[in-house]
Tab-separated table of C-alpha atoms in Angstrom:
chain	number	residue	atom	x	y	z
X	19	UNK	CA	-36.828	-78.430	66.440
X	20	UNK	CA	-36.584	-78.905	70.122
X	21	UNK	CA	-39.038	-78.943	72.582
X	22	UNK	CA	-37.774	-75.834	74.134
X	23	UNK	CA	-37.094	-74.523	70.867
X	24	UNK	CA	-41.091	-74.918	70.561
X	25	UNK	CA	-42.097	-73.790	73.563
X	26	UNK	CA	-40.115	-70.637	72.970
X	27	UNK	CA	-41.560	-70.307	69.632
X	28	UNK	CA	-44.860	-70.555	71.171
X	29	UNK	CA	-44.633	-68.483	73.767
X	30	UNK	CA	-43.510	-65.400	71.236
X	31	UNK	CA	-46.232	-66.290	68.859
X	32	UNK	CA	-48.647	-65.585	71.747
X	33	UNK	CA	-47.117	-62.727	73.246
X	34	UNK	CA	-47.351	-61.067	69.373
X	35	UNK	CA	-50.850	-62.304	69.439
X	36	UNK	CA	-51.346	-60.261	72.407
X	37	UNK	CA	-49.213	-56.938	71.144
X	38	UNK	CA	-51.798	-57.352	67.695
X	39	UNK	CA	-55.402	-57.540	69.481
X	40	UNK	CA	-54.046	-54.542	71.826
X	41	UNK	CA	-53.049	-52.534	68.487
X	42	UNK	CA	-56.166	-53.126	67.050
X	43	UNK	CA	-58.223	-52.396	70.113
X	44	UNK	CA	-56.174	-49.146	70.294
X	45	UNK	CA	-57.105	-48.185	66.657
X	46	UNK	CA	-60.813	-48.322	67.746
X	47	UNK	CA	-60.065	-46.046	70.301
X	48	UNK	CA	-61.789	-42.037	69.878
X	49	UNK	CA	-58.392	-40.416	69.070
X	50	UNK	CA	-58.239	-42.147	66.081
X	51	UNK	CA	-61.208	-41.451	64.428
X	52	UNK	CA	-60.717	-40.483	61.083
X	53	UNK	CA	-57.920	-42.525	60.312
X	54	UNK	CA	-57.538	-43.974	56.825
X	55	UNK	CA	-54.315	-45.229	55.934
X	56	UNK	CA	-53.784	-48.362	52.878
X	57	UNK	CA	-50.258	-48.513	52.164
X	58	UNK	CA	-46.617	-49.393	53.041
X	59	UNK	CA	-46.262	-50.482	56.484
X	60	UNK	CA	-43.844	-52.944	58.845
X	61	UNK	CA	-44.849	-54.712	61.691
X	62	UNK	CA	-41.757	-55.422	63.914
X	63	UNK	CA	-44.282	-57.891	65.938
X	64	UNK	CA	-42.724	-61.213	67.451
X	65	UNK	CA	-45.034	-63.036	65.592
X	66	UNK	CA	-45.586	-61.073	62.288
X	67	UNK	CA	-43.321	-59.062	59.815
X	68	UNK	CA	-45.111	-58.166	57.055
X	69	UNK	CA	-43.825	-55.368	54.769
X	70	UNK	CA	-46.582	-54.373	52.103
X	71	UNK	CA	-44.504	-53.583	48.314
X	72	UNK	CA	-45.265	-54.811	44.706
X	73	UNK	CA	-44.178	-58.179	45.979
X	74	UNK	CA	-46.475	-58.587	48.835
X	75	UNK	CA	-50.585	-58.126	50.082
X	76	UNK	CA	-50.614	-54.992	51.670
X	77	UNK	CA	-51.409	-54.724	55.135
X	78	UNK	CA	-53.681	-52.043	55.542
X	79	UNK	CA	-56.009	-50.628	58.476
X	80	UNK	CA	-59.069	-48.694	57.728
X	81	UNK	CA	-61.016	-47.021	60.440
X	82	UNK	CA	-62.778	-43.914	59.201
X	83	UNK	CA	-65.036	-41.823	61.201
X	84	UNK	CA	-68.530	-41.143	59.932
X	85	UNK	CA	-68.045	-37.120	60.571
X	86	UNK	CA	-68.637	-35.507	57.067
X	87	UNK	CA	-66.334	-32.852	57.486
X	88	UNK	CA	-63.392	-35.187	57.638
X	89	UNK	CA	-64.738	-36.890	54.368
X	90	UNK	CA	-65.210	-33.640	52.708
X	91	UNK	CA	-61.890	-32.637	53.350
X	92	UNK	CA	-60.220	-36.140	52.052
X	93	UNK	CA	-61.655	-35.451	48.922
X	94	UNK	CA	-60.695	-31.561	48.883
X	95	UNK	CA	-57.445	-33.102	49.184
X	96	UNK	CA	-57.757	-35.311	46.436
X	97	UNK	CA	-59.068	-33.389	43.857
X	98	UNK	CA	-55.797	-30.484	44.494
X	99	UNK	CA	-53.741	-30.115	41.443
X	100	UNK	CA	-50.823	-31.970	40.434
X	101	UNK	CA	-48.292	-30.209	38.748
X	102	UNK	CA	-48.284	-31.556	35.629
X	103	UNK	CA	-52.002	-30.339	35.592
X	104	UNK	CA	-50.114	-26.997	36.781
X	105	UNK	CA	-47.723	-26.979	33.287
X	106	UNK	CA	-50.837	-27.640	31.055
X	107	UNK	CA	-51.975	-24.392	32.491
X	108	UNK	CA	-49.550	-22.481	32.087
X	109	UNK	CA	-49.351	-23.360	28.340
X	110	UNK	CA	-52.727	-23.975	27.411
X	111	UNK	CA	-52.871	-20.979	25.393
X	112	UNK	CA	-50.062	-23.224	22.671
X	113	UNK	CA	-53.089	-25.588	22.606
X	114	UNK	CA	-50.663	-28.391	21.715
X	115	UNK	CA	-51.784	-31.658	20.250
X	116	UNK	CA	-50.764	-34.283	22.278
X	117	UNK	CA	-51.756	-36.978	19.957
X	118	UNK	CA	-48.755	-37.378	18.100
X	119	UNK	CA	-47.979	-40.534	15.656
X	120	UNK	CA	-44.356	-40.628	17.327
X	121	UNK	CA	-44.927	-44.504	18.419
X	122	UNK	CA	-43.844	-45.467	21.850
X	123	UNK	CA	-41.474	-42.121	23.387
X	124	UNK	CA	-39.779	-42.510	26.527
X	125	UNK	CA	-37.757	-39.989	26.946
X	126	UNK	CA	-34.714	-40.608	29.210
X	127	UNK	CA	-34.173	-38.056	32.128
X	128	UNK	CA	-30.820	-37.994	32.235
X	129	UNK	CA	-28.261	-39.048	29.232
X	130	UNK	CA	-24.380	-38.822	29.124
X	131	UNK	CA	-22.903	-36.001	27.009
X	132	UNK	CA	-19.734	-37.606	26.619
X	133	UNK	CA	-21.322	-40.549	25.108
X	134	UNK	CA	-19.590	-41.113	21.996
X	135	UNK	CA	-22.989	-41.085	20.201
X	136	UNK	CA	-23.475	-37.226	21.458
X	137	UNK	CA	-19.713	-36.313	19.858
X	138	UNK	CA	-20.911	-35.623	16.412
X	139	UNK	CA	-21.278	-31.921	15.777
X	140	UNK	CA	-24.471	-30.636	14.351
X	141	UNK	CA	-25.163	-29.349	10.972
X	142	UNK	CA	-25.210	-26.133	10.590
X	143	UNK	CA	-29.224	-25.603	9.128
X	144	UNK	CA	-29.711	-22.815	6.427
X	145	UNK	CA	-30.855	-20.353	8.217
X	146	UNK	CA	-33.272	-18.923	5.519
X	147	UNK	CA	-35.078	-22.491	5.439
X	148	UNK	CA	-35.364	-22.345	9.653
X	149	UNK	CA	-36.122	-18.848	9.641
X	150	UNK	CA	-38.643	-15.981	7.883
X	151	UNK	CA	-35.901	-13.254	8.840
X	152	UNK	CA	-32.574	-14.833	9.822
X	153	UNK	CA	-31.233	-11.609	10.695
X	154	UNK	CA	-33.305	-11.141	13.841
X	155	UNK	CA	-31.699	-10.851	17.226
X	156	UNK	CA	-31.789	-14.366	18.380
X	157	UNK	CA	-31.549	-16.211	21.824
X	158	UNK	CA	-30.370	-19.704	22.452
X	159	UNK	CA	-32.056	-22.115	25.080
X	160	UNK	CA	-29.553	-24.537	25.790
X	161	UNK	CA	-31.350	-27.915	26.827
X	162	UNK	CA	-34.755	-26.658	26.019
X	163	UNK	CA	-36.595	-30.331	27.031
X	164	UNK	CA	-40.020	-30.309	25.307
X	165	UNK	CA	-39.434	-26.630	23.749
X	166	UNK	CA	-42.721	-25.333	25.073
X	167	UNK	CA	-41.063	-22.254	27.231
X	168	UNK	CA	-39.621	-21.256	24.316
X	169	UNK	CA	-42.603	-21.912	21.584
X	170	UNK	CA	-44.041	-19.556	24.185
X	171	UNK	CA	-41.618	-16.685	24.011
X	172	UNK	CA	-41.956	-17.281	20.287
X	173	UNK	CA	-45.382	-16.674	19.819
X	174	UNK	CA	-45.416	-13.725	21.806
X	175	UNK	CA	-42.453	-12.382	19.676
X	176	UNK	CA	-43.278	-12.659	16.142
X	177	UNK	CA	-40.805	-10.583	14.041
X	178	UNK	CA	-38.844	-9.438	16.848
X	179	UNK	CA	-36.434	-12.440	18.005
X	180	UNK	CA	-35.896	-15.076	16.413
X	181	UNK	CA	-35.751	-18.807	19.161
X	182	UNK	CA	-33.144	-21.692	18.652
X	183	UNK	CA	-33.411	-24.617	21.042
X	184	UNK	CA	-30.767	-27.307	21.291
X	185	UNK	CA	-31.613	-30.298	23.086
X	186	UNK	CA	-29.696	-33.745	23.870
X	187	UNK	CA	-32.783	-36.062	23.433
X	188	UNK	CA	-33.573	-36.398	20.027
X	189	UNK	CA	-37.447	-37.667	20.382
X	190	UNK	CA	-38.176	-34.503	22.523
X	191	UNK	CA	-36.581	-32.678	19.228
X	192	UNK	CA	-38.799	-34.575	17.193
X	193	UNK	CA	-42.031	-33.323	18.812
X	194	UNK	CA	-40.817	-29.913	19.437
X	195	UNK	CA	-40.904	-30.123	15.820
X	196	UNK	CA	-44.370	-31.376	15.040
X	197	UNK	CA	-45.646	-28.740	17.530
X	198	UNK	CA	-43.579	-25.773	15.823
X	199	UNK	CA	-45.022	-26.904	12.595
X	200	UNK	CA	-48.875	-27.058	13.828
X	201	UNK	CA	-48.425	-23.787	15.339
X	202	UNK	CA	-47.062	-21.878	12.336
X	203	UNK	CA	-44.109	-20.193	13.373
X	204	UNK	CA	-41.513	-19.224	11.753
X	205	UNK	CA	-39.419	-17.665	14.489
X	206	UNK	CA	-38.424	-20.999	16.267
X	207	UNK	CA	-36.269	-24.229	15.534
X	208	UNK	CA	-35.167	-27.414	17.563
X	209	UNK	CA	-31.917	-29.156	16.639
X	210	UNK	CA	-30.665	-31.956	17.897
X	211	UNK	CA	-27.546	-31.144	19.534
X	212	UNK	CA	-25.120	-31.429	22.123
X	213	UNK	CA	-24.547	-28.125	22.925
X	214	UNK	CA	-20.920	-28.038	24.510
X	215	UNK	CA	-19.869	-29.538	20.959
X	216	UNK	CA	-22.389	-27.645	18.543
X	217	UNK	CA	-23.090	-24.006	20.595
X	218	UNK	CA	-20.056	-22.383	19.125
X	219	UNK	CA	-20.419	-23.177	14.913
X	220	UNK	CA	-24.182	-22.673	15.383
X	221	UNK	CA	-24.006	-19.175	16.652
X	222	UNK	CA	-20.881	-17.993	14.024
X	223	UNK	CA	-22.722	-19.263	11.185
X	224	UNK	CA	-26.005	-17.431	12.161
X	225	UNK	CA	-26.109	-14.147	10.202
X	226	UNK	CA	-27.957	-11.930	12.924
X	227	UNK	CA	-26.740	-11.019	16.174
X	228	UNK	CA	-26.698	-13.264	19.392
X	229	UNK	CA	-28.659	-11.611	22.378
X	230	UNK	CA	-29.896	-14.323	24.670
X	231	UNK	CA	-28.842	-17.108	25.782
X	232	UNK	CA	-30.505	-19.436	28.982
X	233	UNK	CA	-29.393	-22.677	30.326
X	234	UNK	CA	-32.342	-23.658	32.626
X	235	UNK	CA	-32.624	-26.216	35.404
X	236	UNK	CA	-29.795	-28.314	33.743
X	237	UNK	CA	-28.835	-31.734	34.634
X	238	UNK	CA	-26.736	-31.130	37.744
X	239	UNK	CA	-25.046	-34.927	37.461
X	240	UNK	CA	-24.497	-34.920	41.522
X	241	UNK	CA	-21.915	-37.072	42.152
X	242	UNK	CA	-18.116	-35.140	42.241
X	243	UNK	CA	-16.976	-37.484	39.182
X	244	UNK	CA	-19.747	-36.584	36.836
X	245	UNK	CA	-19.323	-33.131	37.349
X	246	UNK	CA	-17.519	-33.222	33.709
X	247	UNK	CA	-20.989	-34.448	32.251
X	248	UNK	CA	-22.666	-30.791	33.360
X	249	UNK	CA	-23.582	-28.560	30.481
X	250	UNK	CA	-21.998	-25.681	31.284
X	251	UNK	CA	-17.923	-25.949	31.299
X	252	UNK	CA	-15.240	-23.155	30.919
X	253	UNK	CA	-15.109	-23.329	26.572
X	254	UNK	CA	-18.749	-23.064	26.781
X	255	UNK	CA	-19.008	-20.336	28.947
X	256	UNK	CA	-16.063	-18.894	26.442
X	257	UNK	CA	-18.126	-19.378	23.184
X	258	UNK	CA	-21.382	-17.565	24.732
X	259	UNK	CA	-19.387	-14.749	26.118
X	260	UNK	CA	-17.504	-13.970	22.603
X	261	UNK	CA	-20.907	-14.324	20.628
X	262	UNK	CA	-23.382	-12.028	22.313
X	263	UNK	CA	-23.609	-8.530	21.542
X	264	UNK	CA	-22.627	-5.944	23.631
X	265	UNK	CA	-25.892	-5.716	25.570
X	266	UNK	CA	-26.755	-9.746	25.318
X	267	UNK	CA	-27.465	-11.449	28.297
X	268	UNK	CA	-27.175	-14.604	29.601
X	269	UNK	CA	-30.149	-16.050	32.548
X	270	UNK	CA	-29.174	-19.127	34.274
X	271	UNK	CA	-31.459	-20.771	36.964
X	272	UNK	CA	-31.749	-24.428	38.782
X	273	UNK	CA	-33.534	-25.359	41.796
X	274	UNK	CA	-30.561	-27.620	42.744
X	275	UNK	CA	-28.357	-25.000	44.727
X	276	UNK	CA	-24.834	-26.926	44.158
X	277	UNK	CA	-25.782	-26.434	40.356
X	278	UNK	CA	-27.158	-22.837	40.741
X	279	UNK	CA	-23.677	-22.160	42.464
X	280	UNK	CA	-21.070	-23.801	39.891
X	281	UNK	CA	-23.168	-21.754	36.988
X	282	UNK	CA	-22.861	-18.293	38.732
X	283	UNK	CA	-19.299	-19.010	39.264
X	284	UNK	CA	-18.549	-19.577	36.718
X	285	UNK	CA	-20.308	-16.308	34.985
X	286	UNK	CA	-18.931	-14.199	37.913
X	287	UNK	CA	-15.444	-14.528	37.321
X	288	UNK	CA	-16.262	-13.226	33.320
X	289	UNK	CA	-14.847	-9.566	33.140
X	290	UNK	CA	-17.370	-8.558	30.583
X	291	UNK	CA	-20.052	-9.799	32.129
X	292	UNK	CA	-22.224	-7.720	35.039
X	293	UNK	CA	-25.132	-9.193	37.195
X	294	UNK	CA	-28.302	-7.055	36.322
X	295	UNK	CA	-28.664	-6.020	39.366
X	296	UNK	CA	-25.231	-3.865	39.310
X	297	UNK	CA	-26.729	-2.163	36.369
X	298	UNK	CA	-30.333	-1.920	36.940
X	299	UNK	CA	-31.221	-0.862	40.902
X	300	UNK	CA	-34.741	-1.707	40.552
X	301	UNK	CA	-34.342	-5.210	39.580
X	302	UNK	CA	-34.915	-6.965	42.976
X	303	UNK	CA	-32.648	-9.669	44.108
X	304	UNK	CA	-32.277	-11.390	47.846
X	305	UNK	CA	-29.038	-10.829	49.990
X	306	UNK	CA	-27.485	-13.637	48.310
X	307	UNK	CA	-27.863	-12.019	44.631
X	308	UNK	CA	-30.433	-14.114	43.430
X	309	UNK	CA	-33.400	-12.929	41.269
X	310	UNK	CA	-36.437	-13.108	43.152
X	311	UNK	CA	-38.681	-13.067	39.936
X	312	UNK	CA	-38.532	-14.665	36.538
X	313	UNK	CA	-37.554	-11.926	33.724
X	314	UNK	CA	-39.145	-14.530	30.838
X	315	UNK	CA	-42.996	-14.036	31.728
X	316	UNK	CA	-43.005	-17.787	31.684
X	317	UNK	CA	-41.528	-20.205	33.621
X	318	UNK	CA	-40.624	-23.418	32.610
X	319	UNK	CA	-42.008	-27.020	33.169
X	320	UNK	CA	-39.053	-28.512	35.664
X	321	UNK	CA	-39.507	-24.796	37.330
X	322	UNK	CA	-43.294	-25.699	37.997
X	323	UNK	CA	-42.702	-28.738	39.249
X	324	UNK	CA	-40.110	-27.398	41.604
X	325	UNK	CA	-41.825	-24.562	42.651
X	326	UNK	CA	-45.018	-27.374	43.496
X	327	UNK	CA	-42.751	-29.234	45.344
X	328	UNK	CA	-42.025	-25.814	47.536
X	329	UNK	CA	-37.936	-25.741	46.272
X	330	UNK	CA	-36.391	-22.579	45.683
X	331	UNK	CA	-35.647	-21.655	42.657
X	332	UNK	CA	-32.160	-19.813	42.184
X	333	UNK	CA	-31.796	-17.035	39.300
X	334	UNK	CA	-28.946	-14.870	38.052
X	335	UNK	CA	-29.317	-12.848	34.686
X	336	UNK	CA	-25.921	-11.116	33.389
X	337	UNK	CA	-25.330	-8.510	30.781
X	338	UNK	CA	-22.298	-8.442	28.236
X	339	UNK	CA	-20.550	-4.844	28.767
């Protein structure tokens, strides 16, 4: 290196020096009292760049005033509940074992329907094995995830409705399974299935009528070239319209708006289909037509978890004319 390569060098080493002992002197200072921060941070300093991650120490400053207020509320903060303490709540009645000999799940978030290993129909079940009383009205939750909004609806529904989820992620099936058998109820069965493939010879074989169906918080598979992936295309929406009763409905929801859109219209351009809002005057909905409450009684996991997360949550429940 040259010498006034050095000296250069030298003198913006010392000028950071100088920019570091004023930042620390100013984190002494009165208005920051109460300051406790230990995490990520970047220090564009002549003399230091140190970016804390899982590949480096953490840089971290920790000046906390001695008030006890400000303690108190750090750990009121700490101690607020997360939402997955939020979904255990709202199902705690199930009492659900979570001790399952399953082995090692991890359940993928997102899978690709067109997959050639999701093309396989599935069997049609006998419905007098899955069911006590196959000819109950029966609804349909298409991508039911862990199946505990609908083991809900079930319990609370004995002899009235029978439940059918089909889900895309076979080890969530699997549980849902366990769960339905520890429980005792014989309303309620999981299939594996890819529902744009299966929906339609599931509900003509089933001997009772059709008089729900809900596809909630689906995968909305963002980008414009994946939109083919989404659960909900025109033959499904065609299969679900011919099957339900006069009188069936259909409730849709998402707290991804672009989704929540694409699913309403898609319903909205159905003839024999009418919002319930058209019908029913003292169901409330906003000015945009969206249900401001949940019909179920229950709302689902990904809906708690949005709602935690303060999203909106965007509702439309039609009725077959």
């Amino acid at each position: 290196m040259a010498d006034s390569d050095r000296d250069g060098a030298g003198a913006m080493a010392a000028a950071g020096r100088s920019e570091f002992r004023d930042l620390v002197q100013n984190l002494q200072e009165p208005e920051w009292s109460g300051l406790l921060w230990s995490g990520p941070v970047r220090l564009a300093l002549p003399f230091l760049a140190v970016t804390s991650s899982r590949r480096n120490y953490p840089l971290s400053f920790c000046h906390v005033s001695s008030s006890s207020a400000q303690v108190d509320q750090h750990q009121q903060e700490s101690h607020l509940p997360r939402s997955p303490d939020l979904v255990a709540l709202e199902y705690a009645d199930l009492n659900l074992s979570y001790d399952l000999e399953l082995g090692h799940v991890r359940i993928r978030q997102h899978v690709n329907p067109l997959s050639s290993s999701f093309s396989v129909p599935a069997q049609v079940p006998d419905w007098n094995q899955v069911f006590a009383d196959p000819m109950l009205p029966l609804m349909v939750d298409i991508g039911c995830g862990s199946g505990r909004f609908l083991m809900w609806l079930a319990k609370r529904n004995p002899k009235v409705r029978n439940y059918l989820g089909l889900e895309i992620r076979r080890k969530l099936v699997k549980r849902a399974e366990i769960w339905v058998k520890d429980l005792g109820l014989d309303n309620i069965h999981f299939l594996f299935a890819n529902a744009t493939i299966s929906f339609k010879q599931l509900v003509e074989a089933y001997p009772g009528p059709l008089q729900l169906v809900s596809i909630l918080c689906p995968d909305p598979h963002f980008k414009k070239r994946h939109h083919k992936r989404r659960v909900l295309q025109k033959p499904l929406v065609g299969a679900i319209v011919d099957n339900l009763v006069p009188g069936g409905q259909v409730f849709v929801q998402s707290d991804v708006v672009e989704m929540a859109l694409d699913m309403r219209d898609q319903f909205d351009e159905v003839d024999k289909l009418k919002h319930i809002d058209t019908l029913n005057p003292d169901i409330s909905c906003d000015g945009e037509g969206w249900l401001l409450s949940n019909p179920m009684g229950i709302r689902t996991e990904r809906e708690i978890h949005a709602e935690y997360e303060g999203a909106k949550i965007y509702r439309r429940l039609y009725q077959k004319q």
